[in-house]
Amino acid sequence: MGIQSKIRLLILLSLTAMACSSPLKVITDYDSKADFSQYKSFSFFELKDKGPGLSELNQQRIINATREELIKKGFIEDQNNPQLLVNVTAIVNEKKQITANSYYNYGGYYRPYRWGPSYGGSTVYNVTDLKEGSLIIDILDASTKHLLWQGTGNKEIDTGLKKPETEIPTYINKILSDFPPGSKKK
């Protein structure tokens, strides 16, 4: 295998590895007029699963990880009289990704009466089926049902989660890292 072929293979493997391990992209927004220090307790709405690919086990892992993060931040789960309502929505969409790789040959050639450069190349198209997952956490005032805070995590999921029992809590931690805003509750 020539050096150019090795370089192409390394670039292709690097791009493949980057695509398979896309980072979680987190977006948060909140009501800047809300006084988050007044809230001490929470309860859940039901998890809403939209799209294929979210098992009942992963639904429960999402609820448990969200509960644990909120408790770490000093909130108490109260089913009877919560001050906050937490709504978790998981959306899994299937999409196609098309990539094109072009290869060029700038080597020389020799024929019995001629010496000169040869130019040529080819393009290889790859179509990949991907899943893109979004996890949306809405936190509402329980008495007014007014949305106070929203965190969204988006990630490409090439295959299923390898270790969902550790990956899901990590994703929830990242999404809730800025909740409550302006406070150092941990």
mmCIF file with all atom_site columns, C-alpha atoms in Angstrom:
data_model
loop_
_atom_site.group_PDB
_atom_site.id
_atom_site.type_symbol
_atom_site.label_atom_id
_atom_site.label_alt_id
_atom_site.label_comp_id
_atom_site.label_asym_id
_atom_site.label_entity_id
_atom_site.label_seq_id
_atom_site.pdbx_PDB_ins_code
_atom_site.Cartn_x
_atom_site.Cartn_y
_atom_site.Cartn_z
_atom_site.occupancy
_atom_site.B_iso_or_equiv
_atom_site.pdbx_formal_charge
_atom_site.auth_seq_id
_atom_site.auth_comp_id
_atom_site.auth_asym_id
_atom_site.auth_atom_id
_atom_site.pdbx_PDB_model_num
ATOM 1   C CA . MET A 1 1   ? 0.000   0.000  0.000   1.00 0.00 ? 1   MET A CA 1
ATOM 2   C CA . GLY A 1 2   ? 1.476   3.334  -1.078  1.00 0.00 ? 2   GLY A CA 1
ATOM 3   C CA . ILE A 1 3   ? 1.877   6.325  1.210   1.00 0.00 ? 3   ILE A CA 1
ATOM 4   C CA . GLN A 1 4   ? -0.999  8.209  -0.452  1.00 0.00 ? 4   GLN A CA 1
ATOM 5   C CA . SER A 1 5   ? -3.290  5.226  0.053   1.00 0.00 ? 5   SER A CA 1
ATOM 6   C CA . LYS A 1 6   ? -2.286  5.035  3.715   1.00 0.00 ? 6   LYS A CA 1
ATOM 7   C CA . ILE A 1 7   ? -2.981  8.741  4.196   1.00 0.00 ? 7   ILE A CA 1
ATOM 8   C CA . ARG A 1 8   ? -6.396  8.406  2.535   1.00 0.00 ? 8   ARG A CA 1
ATOM 9   C CA . LEU A 1 9   ? -7.229  5.424  4.742   1.00 0.00 ? 9   LEU A CA 1
ATOM 10  C CA . LEU A 1 10  ? -6.198  7.309  7.902   1.00 0.00 ? 10  LEU A CA 1
ATOM 11  C CA . ILE A 1 11  ? -8.321  10.330 6.914   1.00 0.00 ? 11  ILE A CA 1
ATOM 12  C CA . LEU A 1 12  ? -11.289 8.092  6.151   1.00 0.00 ? 12  LEU A CA 1
ATOM 13  C CA . LEU A 1 13  ? -10.958 6.248  9.482   1.00 0.00 ? 13  LEU A CA 1
ATOM 14  C CA . SER A 1 14  ? -10.631 9.546  11.385  1.00 0.00 ? 14  SER A CA 1
ATOM 15  C CA . LEU A 1 15  ? -13.755 10.967 9.742   1.00 0.00 ? 15  LEU A CA 1
ATOM 16  C CA . THR A 1 16  ? -15.654 7.762  10.462  1.00 0.00 ? 16  THR A CA 1
ATOM 17  C CA . ALA A 1 17  ? -14.610 7.818  14.123  1.00 0.00 ? 17  ALA A CA 1
ATOM 18  C CA . MET A 1 18  ? -15.639 11.467 14.463  1.00 0.00 ? 18  MET A CA 1
ATOM 19  C CA . ALA A 1 19  ? -19.036 10.759 12.902  1.00 0.00 ? 19  ALA A CA 1
ATOM 20  C CA . CYS A 1 20  ? -19.643 7.789  15.205  1.00 0.00 ? 20  CYS A CA 1
ATOM 21  C CA . SER A 1 21  ? -18.821 9.734  18.339  1.00 0.00 ? 21  SER A CA 1
ATOM 22  C CA . SER A 1 22  ? -20.619 12.992 17.713  1.00 0.00 ? 22  SER A CA 1
ATOM 23  C CA . PRO A 1 23  ? -20.801 15.088 20.867  1.00 0.00 ? 23  PRO A CA 1
ATOM 24  C CA . LEU A 1 24  ? -24.000 15.960 22.661  1.00 0.00 ? 24  LEU A CA 1
ATOM 25  C CA . LYS A 1 25  ? -25.076 19.457 21.617  1.00 0.00 ? 25  LYS A CA 1
ATOM 26  C CA . VAL A 1 26  ? -26.892 21.196 24.466  1.00 0.00 ? 26  VAL A CA 1
ATOM 27  C CA . ILE A 1 27  ? -29.125 24.262 24.201  1.00 0.00 ? 27  ILE A CA 1
ATOM 28  C CA . THR A 1 28  ? -30.822 25.829 27.216  1.00 0.00 ? 28  THR A CA 1
ATOM 29  C CA . ASP A 1 29  ? -33.258 28.684 27.652  1.00 0.00 ? 29  ASP A CA 1
ATOM 30  C CA . TYR A 1 30  ? -35.127 30.084 30.624  1.00 0.00 ? 30  TYR A CA 1
ATOM 31  C CA . ASP A 1 31  ? -37.497 32.780 31.825  1.00 0.00 ? 31  ASP A CA 1
ATOM 32  C CA . SER A 1 32  ? -35.152 35.518 33.048  1.00 0.00 ? 32  SER A CA 1
ATOM 33  C CA . LYS A 1 33  ? -37.896 36.987 35.270  1.00 0.00 ? 33  LYS A CA 1
ATOM 34  C CA . ALA A 1 34  ? -38.367 33.765 37.241  1.00 0.00 ? 34  ALA A CA 1
ATOM 35  C CA . ASP A 1 35  ? -36.984 33.518 40.774  1.00 0.00 ? 35  ASP A CA 1
ATOM 36  C CA . PHE A 1 36  ? -35.617 29.982 40.814  1.00 0.00 ? 36  PHE A CA 1
ATOM 37  C CA . SER A 1 37  ? -34.563 30.226 44.479  1.00 0.00 ? 37  SER A CA 1
ATOM 38  C CA . GLN A 1 38  ? -38.229 29.949 45.570  1.00 0.00 ? 38  GLN A CA 1
ATOM 39  C CA . TYR A 1 39  ? -38.599 26.420 44.174  1.00 0.00 ? 39  TYR A CA 1
ATOM 40  C CA . LYS A 1 40  ? -37.713 23.456 46.375  1.00 0.00 ? 40  LYS A CA 1
ATOM 41  C CA . SER A 1 41  ? -39.745 20.454 45.137  1.00 0.00 ? 41  SER A CA 1
ATOM 42  C CA . PHE A 1 42  ? -40.566 18.739 41.859  1.00 0.00 ? 42  PHE A CA 1
ATOM 43  C CA . SER A 1 43  ? -42.618 15.976 40.303  1.00 0.00 ? 43  SER A CA 1
ATOM 44  C CA . PHE A 1 44  ? -42.677 14.375 36.844  1.00 0.00 ? 44  PHE A CA 1
ATOM 45  C CA . PHE A 1 45  ? -45.039 14.367 33.934  1.00 0.00 ? 45  PHE A CA 1
ATOM 46  C CA . GLU A 1 46  ? -44.883 11.123 31.984  1.00 0.00 ? 46  GLU A CA 1
ATOM 47  C CA . LEU A 1 47  ? -41.964 10.634 29.604  1.00 0.00 ? 47  LEU A CA 1
ATOM 48  C CA . LYS A 1 48  ? -43.048 11.268 26.040  1.00 0.00 ? 48  LYS A CA 1
ATOM 49  C CA . ASP A 1 49  ? -41.406 8.989  23.498  1.00 0.00 ? 49  ASP A CA 1
ATOM 50  C CA . LYS A 1 50  ? -41.636 10.118 19.872  1.00 0.00 ? 50  LYS A CA 1
ATOM 51  C CA . GLY A 1 51  ? -40.142 8.008  17.151  1.00 0.00 ? 51  GLY A CA 1
ATOM 52  C CA . PRO A 1 52  ? -38.552 4.575  17.003  1.00 0.00 ? 52  PRO A CA 1
ATOM 53  C CA . GLY A 1 53  ? -35.732 3.310  19.124  1.00 0.00 ? 53  GLY A CA 1
ATOM 54  C CA . LEU A 1 54  ? -36.385 4.265  22.749  1.00 0.00 ? 54  LEU A CA 1
ATOM 55  C CA . SER A 1 55  ? -36.850 1.205  24.921  1.00 0.00 ? 55  SER A CA 1
ATOM 56  C CA . GLU A 1 56  ? -38.781 1.093  28.173  1.00 0.00 ? 56  GLU A CA 1
ATOM 57  C CA . LEU A 1 57  ? -35.468 0.494  29.969  1.00 0.00 ? 57  LEU A CA 1
ATOM 58  C CA . ASN A 1 58  ? -33.984 3.673  28.500  1.00 0.00 ? 58  ASN A CA 1
ATOM 59  C CA . GLN A 1 59  ? -37.143 5.610  29.355  1.00 0.00 ? 59  GLN A CA 1
ATOM 60  C CA . GLN A 1 60  ? -36.720 4.587  32.986  1.00 0.00 ? 60  GLN A CA 1
ATOM 61  C CA . ARG A 1 61  ? -32.991 5.401  32.884  1.00 0.00 ? 61  ARG A CA 1
ATOM 62  C CA . ILE A 1 62  ? -33.833 8.918  31.652  1.00 0.00 ? 62  ILE A CA 1
ATOM 63  C CA . ILE A 1 63  ? -36.372 9.469  34.449  1.00 0.00 ? 63  ILE A CA 1
ATOM 64  C CA . ASN A 1 64  ? -34.003 8.082  37.107  1.00 0.00 ? 64  ASN A CA 1
ATOM 65  C CA . ALA A 1 65  ? -31.039 10.150 35.888  1.00 0.00 ? 65  ALA A CA 1
ATOM 66  C CA . THR A 1 66  ? -33.149 13.327 35.795  1.00 0.00 ? 66  THR A CA 1
ATOM 67  C CA . ARG A 1 67  ? -34.442 12.615 39.318  1.00 0.00 ? 67  ARG A CA 1
ATOM 68  C CA . GLU A 1 68  ? -30.899 12.026 40.615  1.00 0.00 ? 68  GLU A CA 1
ATOM 69  C CA . GLU A 1 69  ? -29.569 15.242 39.043  1.00 0.00 ? 69  GLU A CA 1
ATOM 70  C CA . LEU A 1 70  ? -32.358 17.350 40.547  1.00 0.00 ? 70  LEU A CA 1
ATOM 71  C CA . ILE A 1 71  ? -31.852 15.770 43.973  1.00 0.00 ? 71  ILE A CA 1
ATOM 72  C CA . LYS A 1 72  ? -28.085 16.474 43.719  1.00 0.00 ? 72  LYS A CA 1
ATOM 73  C CA . LYS A 1 73  ? -29.015 20.121 43.112  1.00 0.00 ? 73  LYS A CA 1
ATOM 74  C CA . GLY A 1 74  ? -30.995 20.214 46.367  1.00 0.00 ? 74  GLY A CA 1
ATOM 75  C CA . PHE A 1 75  ? -34.540 19.654 45.109  1.00 0.00 ? 75  PHE A CA 1
ATOM 76  C CA . ILE A 1 76  ? -36.953 17.211 46.753  1.00 0.00 ? 76  ILE A CA 1
ATOM 77  C CA . GLU A 1 77  ? -39.303 14.948 44.819  1.00 0.00 ? 77  GLU A CA 1
ATOM 78  C CA . ASP A 1 78  ? -42.865 15.554 46.049  1.00 0.00 ? 78  ASP A CA 1
ATOM 79  C CA . GLN A 1 79  ? -45.702 13.735 44.254  1.00 0.00 ? 79  GLN A CA 1
ATOM 80  C CA . ASN A 1 80  ? -48.448 15.447 46.278  1.00 0.00 ? 80  ASN A CA 1
ATOM 81  C CA . ASN A 1 81  ? -47.533 19.138 46.285  1.00 0.00 ? 81  ASN A CA 1
ATOM 82  C CA . PRO A 1 82  ? -44.665 19.879 43.861  1.00 0.00 ? 82  PRO A CA 1
ATOM 83  C CA . GLN A 1 83  ? -43.568 23.402 43.060  1.00 0.00 ? 83  GLN A CA 1
ATOM 84  C CA . LEU A 1 84  ? -42.010 22.355 39.749  1.00 0.00 ? 84  LEU A CA 1
ATOM 85  C CA . LEU A 1 85  ? -43.218 19.951 37.103  1.00 0.00 ? 85  LEU A CA 1
ATOM 86  C CA . VAL A 1 86  ? -40.589 18.189 35.001  1.00 0.00 ? 86  VAL A CA 1
ATOM 87  C CA . ASN A 1 87  ? -41.542 17.012 31.529  1.00 0.00 ? 87  ASN A CA 1
ATOM 88  C CA . VAL A 1 88  ? -39.068 14.871 29.599  1.00 0.00 ? 88  VAL A CA 1
ATOM 89  C CA . THR A 1 89  ? -39.547 14.269 25.874  1.00 0.00 ? 89  THR A CA 1
ATOM 90  C CA . ALA A 1 90  ? -37.357 11.924 23.847  1.00 0.00 ? 90  ALA A CA 1
ATOM 91  C CA . ILE A 1 91  ? -37.459 12.201 20.066  1.00 0.00 ? 91  ILE A CA 1
ATOM 92  C CA . VAL A 1 92  ? -35.652 9.810  17.742  1.00 0.00 ? 92  VAL A CA 1
ATOM 93  C CA . ASN A 1 93  ? -35.634 10.627 14.016  1.00 0.00 ? 93  ASN A CA 1
ATOM 94  C CA . GLU A 1 94  ? -34.194 8.520  11.243  1.00 0.00 ? 94  GLU A CA 1
ATOM 95  C CA . LYS A 1 95  ? -32.305 10.312 8.481   1.00 0.00 ? 95  LYS A CA 1
ATOM 96  C CA . LYS A 1 96  ? -29.932 9.597  5.633   1.00 0.00 ? 96  LYS A CA 1
ATOM 97  C CA . GLN A 1 97  ? -26.442 11.046 5.354   1.00 0.00 ? 97  GLN A CA 1
ATOM 98  C CA . ILE A 1 98  ? -24.761 11.145 1.957   1.00 0.00 ? 98  ILE A CA 1
ATOM 99  C CA . THR A 1 99  ? -21.016 11.629 1.692   1.00 0.00 ? 99  THR A CA 1
ATOM 100 C CA . ALA A 1 100 ? -18.797 11.846 -1.361  1.00 0.00 ? 100 ALA A CA 1
ATOM 101 C CA . ASN A 1 101 ? -15.098 10.986 -1.375  1.00 0.00 ? 101 ASN A CA 1
ATOM 102 C CA . SER A 1 102 ? -13.061 11.941 -4.418  1.00 0.00 ? 102 SER A CA 1
ATOM 103 C CA . TYR A 1 103 ? -9.783  10.248 -5.215  1.00 0.00 ? 103 TYR A CA 1
ATOM 104 C CA . TYR A 1 104 ? -7.318  11.641 -7.729  1.00 0.00 ? 104 TYR A CA 1
ATOM 105 C CA . ASN A 1 105 ? -4.296  10.052 -9.365  1.00 0.00 ? 105 ASN A CA 1
ATOM 106 C CA . TYR A 1 106 ? -1.491  12.391 -10.394 1.00 0.00 ? 106 TYR A CA 1
ATOM 107 C CA . GLY A 1 107 ? 1.120   9.713  -11.106 1.00 0.00 ? 107 GLY A CA 1
ATOM 108 C CA . GLY A 1 108 ? 3.082   9.312  -14.319 1.00 0.00 ? 108 GLY A CA 1
ATOM 109 C CA . TYR A 1 109 ? 2.825   6.578  -16.874 1.00 0.00 ? 109 TYR A CA 1
ATOM 110 C CA . TYR A 1 110 ? 5.085   5.010  -19.435 1.00 0.00 ? 110 TYR A CA 1
ATOM 111 C CA . ARG A 1 111 ? 4.065   3.616  -22.734 1.00 0.00 ? 111 ARG A CA 1
ATOM 112 C CA . PRO A 1 112 ? 6.361   2.418  -25.445 1.00 0.00 ? 112 PRO A CA 1
ATOM 113 C CA . TYR A 1 113 ? 6.784   5.736  -27.240 1.00 0.00 ? 113 TYR A CA 1
ATOM 114 C CA . ARG A 1 114 ? 5.537   8.224  -24.705 1.00 0.00 ? 114 ARG A CA 1
ATOM 115 C CA . TRP A 1 115 ? 6.235   9.516  -21.194 1.00 0.00 ? 115 TRP A CA 1
ATOM 116 C CA . GLY A 1 116 ? 3.899   11.913 -19.428 1.00 0.00 ? 116 GLY A CA 1
ATOM 117 C CA . PRO A 1 117 ? 1.567   12.587 -16.572 1.00 0.00 ? 117 PRO A CA 1
ATOM 118 C CA . SER A 1 118 ? -1.717  10.812 -16.110 1.00 0.00 ? 118 SER A CA 1
ATOM 119 C CA . TYR A 1 119 ? -4.661  12.529 -14.517 1.00 0.00 ? 119 TYR A CA 1
ATOM 120 C CA . GLY A 1 120 ? -7.677  10.639 -13.355 1.00 0.00 ? 120 GLY A CA 1
ATOM 121 C CA . GLY A 1 121 ? -9.833  10.003 -10.419 1.00 0.00 ? 121 GLY A CA 1
ATOM 122 C CA . SER A 1 122 ? -13.061 8.681  -9.106  1.00 0.00 ? 122 SER A CA 1
ATOM 123 C CA . THR A 1 123 ? -15.758 9.652  -6.666  1.00 0.00 ? 123 THR A CA 1
ATOM 124 C CA . VAL A 1 124 ? -17.306 7.210  -4.222  1.00 0.00 ? 124 VAL A CA 1
ATOM 125 C CA . TYR A 1 125 ? -20.718 8.023  -2.749  1.00 0.00 ? 125 TYR A CA 1
ATOM 126 C CA . ASN A 1 126 ? -21.799 6.536  0.575   1.00 0.00 ? 126 ASN A CA 1
ATOM 127 C CA . VAL A 1 127 ? -25.353 6.596  1.921   1.00 0.00 ? 127 VAL A CA 1
ATOM 128 C CA . THR A 1 128 ? -25.654 5.982  5.657   1.00 0.00 ? 128 THR A CA 1
ATOM 129 C CA . ASP A 1 129 ? -28.827 5.554  7.675   1.00 0.00 ? 129 ASP A CA 1
ATOM 130 C CA . LEU A 1 130 ? -28.518 7.475  10.946  1.00 0.00 ? 130 LEU A CA 1
ATOM 131 C CA . LYS A 1 131 ? -30.688 8.146  13.924  1.00 0.00 ? 131 LYS A CA 1
ATOM 132 C CA . GLU A 1 132 ? -30.683 11.556 15.522  1.00 0.00 ? 132 GLU A CA 1
ATOM 133 C CA . GLY A 1 133 ? -31.894 11.755 19.076  1.00 0.00 ? 133 GLY A CA 1
ATOM 134 C CA . SER A 1 134 ? -33.161 14.748 20.998  1.00 0.00 ? 134 SER A CA 1
ATOM 135 C CA . LEU A 1 135 ? -33.866 14.797 24.692  1.00 0.00 ? 135 LEU A CA 1
ATOM 136 C CA . ILE A 1 136 ? -35.879 17.795 25.863  1.00 0.00 ? 136 ILE A CA 1
ATOM 137 C CA . ILE A 1 137 ? -36.331 18.600 29.540  1.00 0.00 ? 137 ILE A CA 1
ATOM 138 C CA . ASP A 1 138 ? -39.024 21.189 30.332  1.00 0.00 ? 138 ASP A CA 1
ATOM 139 C CA . ILE A 1 139 ? -39.373 22.558 33.845  1.00 0.00 ? 139 ILE A CA 1
ATOM 140 C CA . LEU A 1 140 ? -42.630 24.349 34.632  1.00 0.00 ? 140 LEU A CA 1
ATOM 141 C CA . ASP A 1 141 ? -44.121 26.191 37.578  1.00 0.00 ? 141 ASP A CA 1
ATOM 142 C CA . ALA A 1 142 ? -46.590 23.635 38.967  1.00 0.00 ? 142 ALA A CA 1
ATOM 143 C CA . SER A 1 143 ? -49.245 26.187 39.958  1.00 0.00 ? 143 SER A CA 1
ATOM 144 C CA . THR A 1 144 ? -49.290 28.278 36.766  1.00 0.00 ? 144 THR A CA 1
ATOM 145 C CA . LYS A 1 145 ? -48.025 25.641 34.257  1.00 0.00 ? 145 LYS A CA 1
ATOM 146 C CA . HIS A 1 146 ? -45.717 28.391 32.937  1.00 0.00 ? 146 HIS A CA 1
ATOM 147 C CA . LEU A 1 147 ? -42.509 27.124 31.284  1.00 0.00 ? 147 LEU A CA 1
ATOM 148 C CA . LEU A 1 148 ? -39.556 28.318 33.370  1.00 0.00 ? 148 LEU A CA 1
ATOM 149 C CA . TRP A 1 149 ? -36.599 26.450 31.885  1.00 0.00 ? 149 TRP A CA 1
ATOM 150 C CA . GLN A 1 150 ? -35.866 24.203 28.928  1.00 0.00 ? 150 GLN A CA 1
ATOM 151 C CA . GLY A 1 151 ? -32.793 22.138 28.109  1.00 0.00 ? 151 GLY A CA 1
ATOM 152 C CA . THR A 1 152 ? -32.329 20.233 24.869  1.00 0.00 ? 152 THR A CA 1
ATOM 153 C CA . GLY A 1 153 ? -29.615 17.715 24.068  1.00 0.00 ? 153 GLY A CA 1
ATOM 154 C CA . ASN A 1 154 ? -29.121 16.562 20.443  1.00 0.00 ? 154 ASN A CA 1
ATOM 155 C CA . LYS A 1 155 ? -26.867 13.756 19.281  1.00 0.00 ? 155 LYS A CA 1
ATOM 156 C CA . GLU A 1 156 ? -26.425 11.502 16.277  1.00 0.00 ? 156 GLU A CA 1
ATOM 157 C CA . ILE A 1 157 ? -26.883 7.876  17.236  1.00 0.00 ? 157 ILE A CA 1
ATOM 158 C CA . ASP A 1 158 ? -25.187 5.593  14.710  1.00 0.00 ? 158 ASP A CA 1
ATOM 159 C CA . THR A 1 159 ? -25.880 2.472  16.698  1.00 0.00 ? 159 THR A CA 1
ATOM 160 C CA . GLY A 1 160 ? -27.592 1.948  20.005  1.00 0.00 ? 160 GLY A CA 1
ATOM 161 C CA . LEU A 1 161 ? -25.987 3.285  23.139  1.00 0.00 ? 161 LEU A CA 1
ATOM 162 C CA . LYS A 1 162 ? -23.073 1.051  24.090  1.00 0.00 ? 162 LYS A CA 1
ATOM 163 C CA . LYS A 1 163 ? -23.458 1.592  27.851  1.00 0.00 ? 163 LYS A CA 1
ATOM 164 C CA . PRO A 1 164 ? -26.829 3.271  28.404  1.00 0.00 ? 164 PRO A CA 1
ATOM 165 C CA . GLU A 1 165 ? -26.584 2.909  32.184  1.00 0.00 ? 165 GLU A CA 1
ATOM 166 C CA . THR A 1 166 ? -23.611 5.330  32.179  1.00 0.00 ? 166 THR A CA 1
ATOM 167 C CA . GLU A 1 167 ? -24.189 7.320  28.968  1.00 0.00 ? 167 GLU A CA 1
ATOM 168 C CA . ILE A 1 168 ? -27.746 8.461  29.762  1.00 0.00 ? 168 ILE A CA 1
ATOM 169 C CA . PRO A 1 169 ? -26.832 9.934  33.193  1.00 0.00 ? 169 PRO A CA 1
ATOM 170 C CA . THR A 1 170 ? -23.879 11.725 31.571  1.00 0.00 ? 170 THR A CA 1
ATOM 171 C CA . TYR A 1 171 ? -26.186 13.275 28.942  1.00 0.00 ? 171 TYR A CA 1
ATOM 172 C CA . ILE A 1 172 ? -28.759 14.295 31.574  1.00 0.00 ? 172 ILE A CA 1
ATOM 173 C CA . ASN A 1 173 ? -25.969 15.847 33.661  1.00 0.00 ? 173 ASN A CA 1
ATOM 174 C CA . LYS A 1 174 ? -24.834 17.930 30.682  1.00 0.00 ? 174 LYS A CA 1
ATOM 175 C CA . ILE A 1 175 ? -28.371 19.062 29.841  1.00 0.00 ? 175 ILE A CA 1
ATOM 176 C CA . LEU A 1 176 ? -29.143 20.052 33.447  1.00 0.00 ? 176 LEU A CA 1
ATOM 177 C CA . SER A 1 177 ? -25.724 21.561 34.165  1.00 0.00 ? 177 SER A CA 1
ATOM 178 C CA . ASP A 1 178 ? -27.101 25.122 33.886  1.00 0.00 ? 178 ASP A CA 1
ATOM 179 C CA . PHE A 1 179 ? -30.218 24.484 35.978  1.00 0.00 ? 179 PHE A CA 1
ATOM 180 C CA . PRO A 1 180 ? -31.230 26.433 37.962  1.00 0.00 ? 180 PRO A CA 1
ATOM 181 C CA . PRO A 1 181 ? -29.821 29.493 36.201  1.00 0.00 ? 181 PRO A CA 1
ATOM 182 C CA . GLY A 1 182 ? -27.901 31.987 38.309  1.00 0.00 ? 182 GLY A CA 1
ATOM 183 C CA . SER A 1 183 ? -27.586 29.583 41.215  1.00 0.00 ? 183 SER A CA 1
ATOM 184 C CA . LYS A 1 184 ? -24.797 27.375 42.468  1.00 0.00 ? 184 LYS A CA 1
ATOM 185 C CA . LYS A 1 185 ? -27.096 24.583 43.715  1.00 0.00 ? 185 LYS A CA 1
ATOM 186 C CA . LYS A 1 186 ? -25.254 21.287 43.350  1.00 0.00 ? 186 LYS A CA 1
#
